[in-house]
Short mmCIF file of C-alpha atoms and ligand atoms in Angstrom, two decimals:
data_model
loop_
_atom_site.label_atom_id
_atom_site.label_comp_id
_atom_site.label_asym_id
_atom_site.label_seq_id
_atom_site.Cartn_x
_atom_site.Cartn_y
_atom_site.Cartn_z
CA UNK A 1 105.13 97.26 76.16
CA UNK A 2 108.20 95.70 78.20
CA UNK A 3 105.76 94.69 81.05
CA UNK A 4 104.14 92.59 78.69
CA UNK A 5 106.53 91.25 77.40
CA UNK A 6 108.57 90.09 81.41
CA UNK A 7 108.42 86.43 81.35
CA UNK A 8 105.44 86.60 79.04
CA UNK A 9 105.80 82.89 77.45
CA UNK A 10 106.15 80.84 80.47
CA UNK A 11 104.01 83.23 81.58
CA UNK A 12 101.06 82.87 79.43
CA UNK A 13 101.04 79.02 78.76
CA UNK A 14 101.18 78.52 82.53
CA UNK A 15 97.48 80.90 81.90
CA UNK A 16 96.52 79.62 78.66
CA UNK A 17 96.40 75.43 80.44
CA UNK A 18 94.85 76.36 83.76
CA UNK A 19 92.54 78.11 81.99
CA UNK A 20 92.37 75.36 79.32
CA UNK A 21 91.65 72.53 82.60
CA UNK A 22 89.55 74.89 84.12
CA UNK A 23 87.56 74.29 81.05
CA UNK A 24 87.92 71.25 80.61
CA UNK A 25 85.92 70.69 84.15
CA UNK A 26 83.44 73.11 83.21
CA UNK A 27 82.53 70.83 80.36
CA UNK A 28 81.63 67.45 82.70
CA UNK A 29 79.19 69.78 83.59
CA UNK A 30 77.70 68.60 80.48
CA UNK A 31 77.53 65.30 82.33
CA UNK A 32 75.04 66.40 85.38
CA UNK A 33 71.74 65.54 85.64
CA UNK A 34 71.10 69.16 85.41
CA UNK A 35 73.16 69.48 81.86
CA UNK A 36 69.96 66.20 80.73
CA UNK A 37 67.14 67.94 83.03
CA UNK A 38 67.69 71.37 80.30
CA UNK A 39 68.12 69.15 77.50
CA UNK A 40 65.08 68.12 78.36
CA UNK A 41 63.09 70.36 78.74
CA UNK A 42 65.00 71.60 75.80
CA UNK A 43 64.85 75.89 75.29
CA UNK A 44 65.43 78.76 73.22
CA UNK A 45 64.88 82.26 72.72
CA UNK A 46 64.00 85.47 71.04
CA UNK A 47 65.45 86.65 67.56
CA UNK A 48 65.95 83.00 65.07
CA UNK A 49 65.02 84.13 62.29
CA UNK A 50 64.07 87.87 63.01
CA UNK A 51 60.85 88.35 60.54
CA UNK A 52 58.53 89.52 62.58
CA UNK A 53 60.33 91.72 64.62
CA UNK A 54 59.22 95.22 63.05
CA UNK A 55 62.42 97.20 64.35
CA UNK A 56 64.09 99.33 61.90
CA UNK A 57 67.35 97.51 61.10
CA UNK A 58 69.50 100.14 62.37
CA UNK A 59 67.97 99.63 66.38
CA UNK A 60 70.36 95.90 65.61
CA UNK A 61 73.53 97.98 65.90
CA UNK A 62 72.51 100.01 68.71
CA UNK A 63 70.52 98.62 71.08
CA UNK A 64 72.25 95.64 72.11
CA UNK A 65 75.14 97.80 73.75
CA UNK A 66 72.80 100.32 74.72
CA UNK A 67 71.63 96.59 76.92
CA UNK A 68 75.61 96.82 77.81
CA UNK A 69 75.56 100.11 79.22
CA UNK A 70 72.88 98.82 81.50
CA UNK A 71 73.71 95.98 82.41
CA UNK A 72 77.03 97.22 83.29
CA UNK A 73 76.48 99.98 84.29
CA UNK A 74 73.91 100.18 86.63
CA UNK A 75 75.56 97.39 88.82
CA UNK A 76 78.50 99.58 88.26
CA UNK A 77 76.09 102.95 89.69
CA UNK A 78 74.95 101.21 92.03
CA UNK A 79 78.39 99.47 93.99
CA UNK A 80 79.17 102.54 93.48
CA UNK A 81 76.49 103.95 95.59
CA UNK A 82 76.87 101.37 98.58
CA UNK A 83 80.89 101.46 98.83
CA UNK A 84 80.74 105.90 99.39
CA UNK A 85 77.50 105.02 101.48
CA UNK A 86 79.37 102.30 104.21
CA UNK A 87 82.42 105.35 103.48
CA UNK A 88 80.05 107.18 105.86
CA UNK A 89 78.43 105.02 108.08
CA UNK A 90 81.62 104.53 108.93
CA UNK A 91 83.31 108.34 110.28
CA UNK A 92 79.82 109.57 110.99
CA UNK A 93 81.27 109.11 115.02
CA UNK A 94 77.85 108.05 116.21
CA UNK A 95 77.98 105.42 115.47
CA UNK B 1 101.61 109.39 74.18
CA UNK B 2 104.18 107.58 74.03
CA UNK B 3 105.58 107.01 77.64
CA UNK B 4 103.00 104.73 78.71
CA UNK B 5 104.91 102.23 77.93
CA UNK B 6 107.20 103.00 80.72
CA UNK B 7 104.42 103.19 83.31
CA UNK B 8 103.59 99.93 84.64
CA UNK B 9 99.68 101.67 85.51
CA UNK B 10 99.93 103.68 82.20
CA UNK B 11 99.78 100.23 79.72
CA UNK B 12 97.50 98.72 82.62
CA UNK B 13 94.87 100.99 81.39
CA UNK B 14 96.07 101.19 77.83
CA UNK B 15 95.06 97.55 78.26
CA UNK B 16 92.76 97.90 80.19
CA UNK B 17 90.22 100.45 77.53
CA UNK B 18 91.31 97.62 74.82
CA UNK B 19 89.49 95.14 77.28
CA UNK B 20 86.10 97.17 77.47
CA UNK B 21 85.83 97.74 73.84
CA UNK B 22 86.99 94.00 72.77
CA UNK B 23 84.11 92.97 75.82
CA UNK B 24 81.47 95.14 73.61
CA UNK B 25 82.36 93.88 70.63
CA UNK B 26 81.91 90.28 71.66
CA UNK B 27 79.02 90.28 73.75
CA UNK B 28 76.97 92.23 70.97
CA UNK B 29 76.45 89.43 68.40
CA UNK B 30 72.68 90.79 66.87
CA UNK B 31 75.46 94.07 65.40
CA UNK B 32 78.68 92.27 64.47
CA UNK B 33 76.63 88.90 63.42
CA UNK B 34 77.41 85.16 64.57
CA UNK B 35 80.43 84.89 62.21
CA UNK B 36 81.87 87.71 62.88
CA UNK B 37 80.83 86.99 66.70
CA UNK B 38 82.62 83.81 66.60
CA UNK B 39 85.70 85.56 65.20
CA UNK B 40 85.99 88.46 67.67
CA UNK B 41 85.36 85.72 70.33
CA UNK B 42 88.75 84.14 69.41
CA UNK B 43 90.29 87.35 69.60
CA UNK B 44 89.37 88.62 72.26
CA UNK B 45 91.08 85.79 74.54
CA UNK B 46 94.48 87.86 73.87
CA UNK B 47 93.71 90.81 75.81
CA UNK B 48 91.97 88.95 78.85
CA UNK B 49 95.54 86.53 78.45
CA UNK B 50 97.00 90.03 78.35
CA UNK B 51 94.59 91.84 81.23
CA UNK B 52 95.93 88.65 83.53
CA UNK B 53 99.28 88.83 82.29
CA UNK B 54 99.09 92.43 83.63
CA UNK B 55 98.02 91.09 86.83
CA UNK B 56 100.50 88.59 87.81
CA UNK B 57 101.95 89.39 90.98
CA UNK B 58 98.22 90.18 92.64
CA UNK B 59 97.61 86.86 91.37
CA UNK B 60 100.60 84.55 92.53
CA UNK B 61 100.24 86.56 96.43
CA UNK B 62 96.63 85.79 95.71
CA UNK B 63 95.41 82.54 96.99
CA UNK B 64 97.86 83.50 100.62
CA UNK B 65 96.11 87.27 100.94
CA UNK B 66 93.08 85.57 101.04
CA UNK B 67 94.04 83.78 104.41
CA UNK B 68 95.25 86.69 106.07
CA UNK B 69 93.50 90.03 107.65
CA UNK B 70 92.29 92.26 104.46
CA UNK B 71 89.72 94.21 104.13
CA UNK B 72 85.75 93.58 103.77
CA UNK B 73 86.45 95.62 100.12
CA UNK B 74 89.67 93.65 99.43
CA UNK B 75 88.02 89.98 100.06
CA UNK B 76 85.32 90.32 98.88
CA UNK B 77 87.04 92.12 94.89
CA UNK B 78 89.62 89.08 95.61
CA UNK B 79 86.87 86.61 94.66
CA UNK B 80 84.46 88.99 92.65
CA UNK B 81 88.17 88.08 90.40
CA UNK B 82 87.79 84.83 90.47
CA UNK B 83 84.15 84.87 89.80
CA UNK B 84 84.68 87.07 86.67
CA UNK B 85 87.06 84.47 86.02
CA UNK B 86 85.83 81.72 86.10
CA UNK B 87 82.27 83.45 84.15
CA UNK B 88 84.57 84.00 81.52
CA UNK B 89 85.99 80.56 80.77
CA UNK B 90 82.06 79.36 81.16
CA UNK B 91 80.98 82.07 78.78
CA UNK B 92 84.15 81.42 75.76
CA UNK B 93 83.86 77.49 76.55
CA UNK B 94 79.78 77.16 76.31
CA UNK B 95 80.74 79.34 73.32
CA UNK B 96 82.90 76.89 71.55
CA UNK B 97 79.76 73.72 71.54
CA UNK B 98 77.36 76.09 70.33
CA UNK B 99 79.69 77.49 66.97
CA UNK B 100 77.56 77.54 64.04
CA UNK B 101 80.34 79.34 61.45
CA UNK B 102 83.98 78.84 63.32
CA UNK B 103 83.89 74.95 64.74
CA UNK B 104 82.65 74.27 61.31
CA UNK B 105 84.76 75.89 59.11
CA UNK B 106 87.68 74.15 61.00
CA UNK B 107 85.68 71.21 60.27
CA UNK B 108 84.36 69.37 63.28
CA UNK B 109 81.27 68.36 63.94
CA UNK B 110 79.33 69.50 66.41
CA UNK B 111 76.39 68.63 67.81
CA UNK B 112 74.98 71.65 69.70
CA UNK B 113 73.12 71.22 73.22
CA UNK B 114 70.36 73.45 74.52
CA UNK B 115 72.23 73.10 77.60
CA UNK B 116 75.20 74.63 76.34
CA UNK B 117 72.94 76.84 74.31
CA UNK B 118 71.55 78.21 77.54
CA UNK B 119 75.06 78.06 79.51
CA UNK B 120 76.29 80.67 76.47
CA UNK B 121 72.97 82.70 76.44
CA UNK B 122 73.36 83.21 80.88
CA UNK B 123 77.01 83.59 81.55
CA UNK B 124 76.96 85.75 78.76
CA UNK B 125 74.74 87.96 79.99
CA UNK B 126 76.35 87.21 83.74
CA UNK B 127 79.66 88.50 82.33
CA UNK B 128 78.68 91.96 82.90
CA UNK B 129 76.96 93.01 86.45
CA UNK B 130 79.32 91.03 86.77
CA UNK B 131 82.45 93.33 85.19
CA UNK B 132 80.23 95.92 86.71
CA UNK B 133 80.35 96.03 90.05
CA UNK B 134 84.19 95.04 88.69
CA UNK B 135 84.74 98.56 87.39
CA UNK B 136 83.22 100.39 90.81
CA UNK B 137 85.84 97.97 92.72
CA UNK B 138 88.89 99.94 90.69
CA UNK B 139 86.96 103.41 90.84
CA UNK B 140 88.99 105.83 91.84
CA UNK B 141 92.21 103.48 90.25
CA UNK B 142 90.52 104.56 86.57
CA UNK B 143 89.59 108.10 87.70
CA UNK B 144 92.87 108.52 88.75
CA UNK B 145 94.86 107.14 85.57
CA UNK B 146 92.49 109.00 83.81
CA UNK B 147 93.14 112.33 84.73
CA UNK B 148 97.19 111.14 84.65
CA UNK B 149 95.76 110.19 81.53
CA UNK B 150 95.53 113.41 80.00
CA UNK B 151 98.02 115.30 80.90
CA UNK B 152 99.35 115.74 77.73
CA UNK B 153 103.42 115.55 78.25
CA UNK B 154 102.87 114.51 82.09
CA UNK B 155 106.46 112.71 83.64
CA UNK B 156 105.44 110.25 84.54
C1 LIG C 201 85.82 93.40 80.63
C2 LIG C 201 86.32 93.12 81.40
C3 LIG C 201 87.51 94.38 82.56
C4 LIG C 201 88.09 94.87 82.22
C5 LIG C 201 87.22 95.92 81.56
C6 LIG C 201 88.92 95.02 83.46
C7 LIG C 201 89.19 96.48 83.99
C8 LIG C 201 90.12 96.26 85.61
C9 LIG C 201 90.86 97.52 85.85
C10 LIG C 201 90.18 98.72 85.61
C11 LIG C 201 91.54 97.65 86.77
C12 LIG C 201 92.07 98.34 87.79
C13 LIG C 201 93.14 98.93 87.30
C14 LIG C 201 94.82 97.84 87.03
O1 LIG C 201 94.73 98.35 87.84
O2 LIG C 201 94.27 97.50 85.80
C15 LIG C 201 91.42 95.89 87.13
C16 LIG C 201 92.15 94.59 87.89
C17 LIG C 201 91.48 93.49 88.30
N1 LIG C 201 91.30 92.61 87.50
FE1 LIG C 201 89.81 93.59 85.66
N2 LIG C 201 88.80 94.21 84.44
C18 LIG C 201 88.12 93.16 83.11
C19 LIG C 201 87.95 91.38 82.96
C20 LIG C 201 88.61 90.49 84.32
C21 LIG C 201 89.27 89.61 84.54
C22 LIG C 201 88.11 88.55 83.27
C23 LIG C 201 89.52 89.41 85.40
C24 LIG C 201 89.59 87.81 85.43
C25 LIG C 201 90.52 87.69 86.76
C26 LIG C 201 90.14 90.05 85.95
C27 LIG C 201 91.10 90.21 87.19
C28 LIG C 201 91.55 91.30 87.52
C29 LIG C 201 92.36 91.26 88.90
C30 LIG C 201 93.09 90.28 89.32
C31 LIG C 201 92.99 92.84 88.95
C32 LIG C 201 93.77 93.98 89.60
C33 LIG C 201 93.01 93.65 91.23
C34 LIG C 201 92.78 94.47 92.03
O3 LIG C 201 94.44 94.63 91.77
O4 LIG C 201 92.61 94.21 93.64
N3 LIG C 201 89.99 91.46 85.02
N4 LIG C 201 90.69 95.38 85.72
C1 LIG C 202 84.22 85.90 76.00
C2 LIG C 202 83.73 84.85 74.95
C3 LIG C 202 82.10 85.18 75.09
C4 LIG C 202 81.00 86.33 75.45
C5 LIG C 202 80.84 87.72 76.19
C6 LIG C 202 79.84 86.04 73.94
C7 LIG C 202 78.69 86.70 74.44
C8 LIG C 202 77.96 85.74 73.79
C9 LIG C 202 76.02 87.02 73.66
C10 LIG C 202 75.70 87.96 74.13
C11 LIG C 202 75.36 86.18 72.76
C12 LIG C 202 74.05 87.11 72.50
C13 LIG C 202 73.17 85.16 73.65
C14 LIG C 202 71.84 85.10 73.07
O1 LIG C 202 70.84 86.55 73.03
O2 LIG C 202 71.25 84.33 73.33
C15 LIG C 202 76.21 85.50 72.28
C16 LIG C 202 76.07 83.73 71.55
C17 LIG C 202 76.80 83.22 70.85
N1 LIG C 202 78.22 83.53 70.68
FE1 LIG C 202 78.83 83.66 72.09
N2 LIG C 202 80.35 85.10 73.84
C18 LIG C 202 81.28 84.17 73.81
C19 LIG C 202 82.62 83.13 73.45
C20 LIG C 202 81.89 82.79 72.39
C21 LIG C 202 82.61 81.45 71.83
C22 LIG C 202 84.32 81.71 71.38
C23 LIG C 202 81.89 81.58 70.66
C24 LIG C 202 82.47 80.22 70.12
C25 LIG C 202 82.64 80.08 68.54
C26 LIG C 202 80.67 81.91 70.30
C27 LIG C 202 79.76 81.82 69.69
C28 LIG C 202 78.39 81.87 69.77
C29 LIG C 202 77.67 81.94 69.34
C30 LIG C 202 76.64 80.62 68.27
C31 LIG C 202 75.81 82.33 69.93
C32 LIG C 202 74.21 82.10 69.06
C33 LIG C 202 74.13 80.97 69.88
C34 LIG C 202 72.32 81.30 70.43
O3 LIG C 202 71.36 82.63 70.16
O4 LIG C 202 71.77 80.85 71.16
N3 LIG C 202 81.05 82.57 71.72
N4 LIG C 202 77.26 85.10 72.95
#
């Protein structure tokens, strides 16, 4: 814990303060035309009510995590592959 | 197991594991229920802030390093970290702006805009691949530390 406790009060304040300032800037996105356009179009996605879908209920506790593992894991593996290939290319002599 | 607190990298490792687990819980509102999701998200600010505190020196030097000669990978990682940070803020802020449990409980009236619902959904979904790449960029560290953590009783 000693690393966490080092100057933690001032640093936490700094991190939170900066984050709040940026967050307020982000909230001002709602004043843009872009936001107005999306509000006008309306937005809805699946799930509301949920009566219609016939997935067994235990899947509700599994599928979200499967989705996360795929959405995190696939880009991670692709990046690792890319890094590996670029390292191999750098090492190969005739280039 | 008691010595991890004495070692900066091991401290980071333990905190990073907690960060990843809590992130995965926060990102599954269908499993936790919306009320659970909103309270967990607020709690999630703690491991998130801890992650930043444990990289304080990196953050402080990052602006300077950007204009210095660093490898393409490091430069990418630098930009990526900032992207991740802004996305995380965007997801958190938009989350508050579409709150259906937490803010009403605190008696804060809110008119939910479709814009913020879409932003919350999109930013939260985008964060996942961003974190995937973030983890890949630190892969060697993750592998090394996993080995070190598993050496029982080894001196730090
Ligand atoms: C679930 C979310 C995250 C996980 C699991 C995660 C994991 C990791 C890991 C394993 C490392 C390398 C090991 C270390 O030094 O601790 C790392 C480094 C780092 N992370 Fe994250 N991270 C996450 C989110 C974030 C976010 C939101 C930011 C926002 C700025 C961030 C900024 C950094 C920085 C600045 C470093 C050090 C970079 C470097 O040394 O090149 N991370 N993270
Ligand atoms: C890092 C922070 C957060 C992440 C990663 C996150 C992630 C998510 C995800 C993945 C969903 C499902 C979206 C969908 O399928 O449409 C969701 C929905 C939701 N989140 Fe968050 N969330 C975060 C913070 C918050 C906070 C702080 C609140 C409120 C206090 C919140 C309130 C909600 C609500 C009300 C929904 C349902 C709205 C809808 O379905 O459109 N979230 N969040």
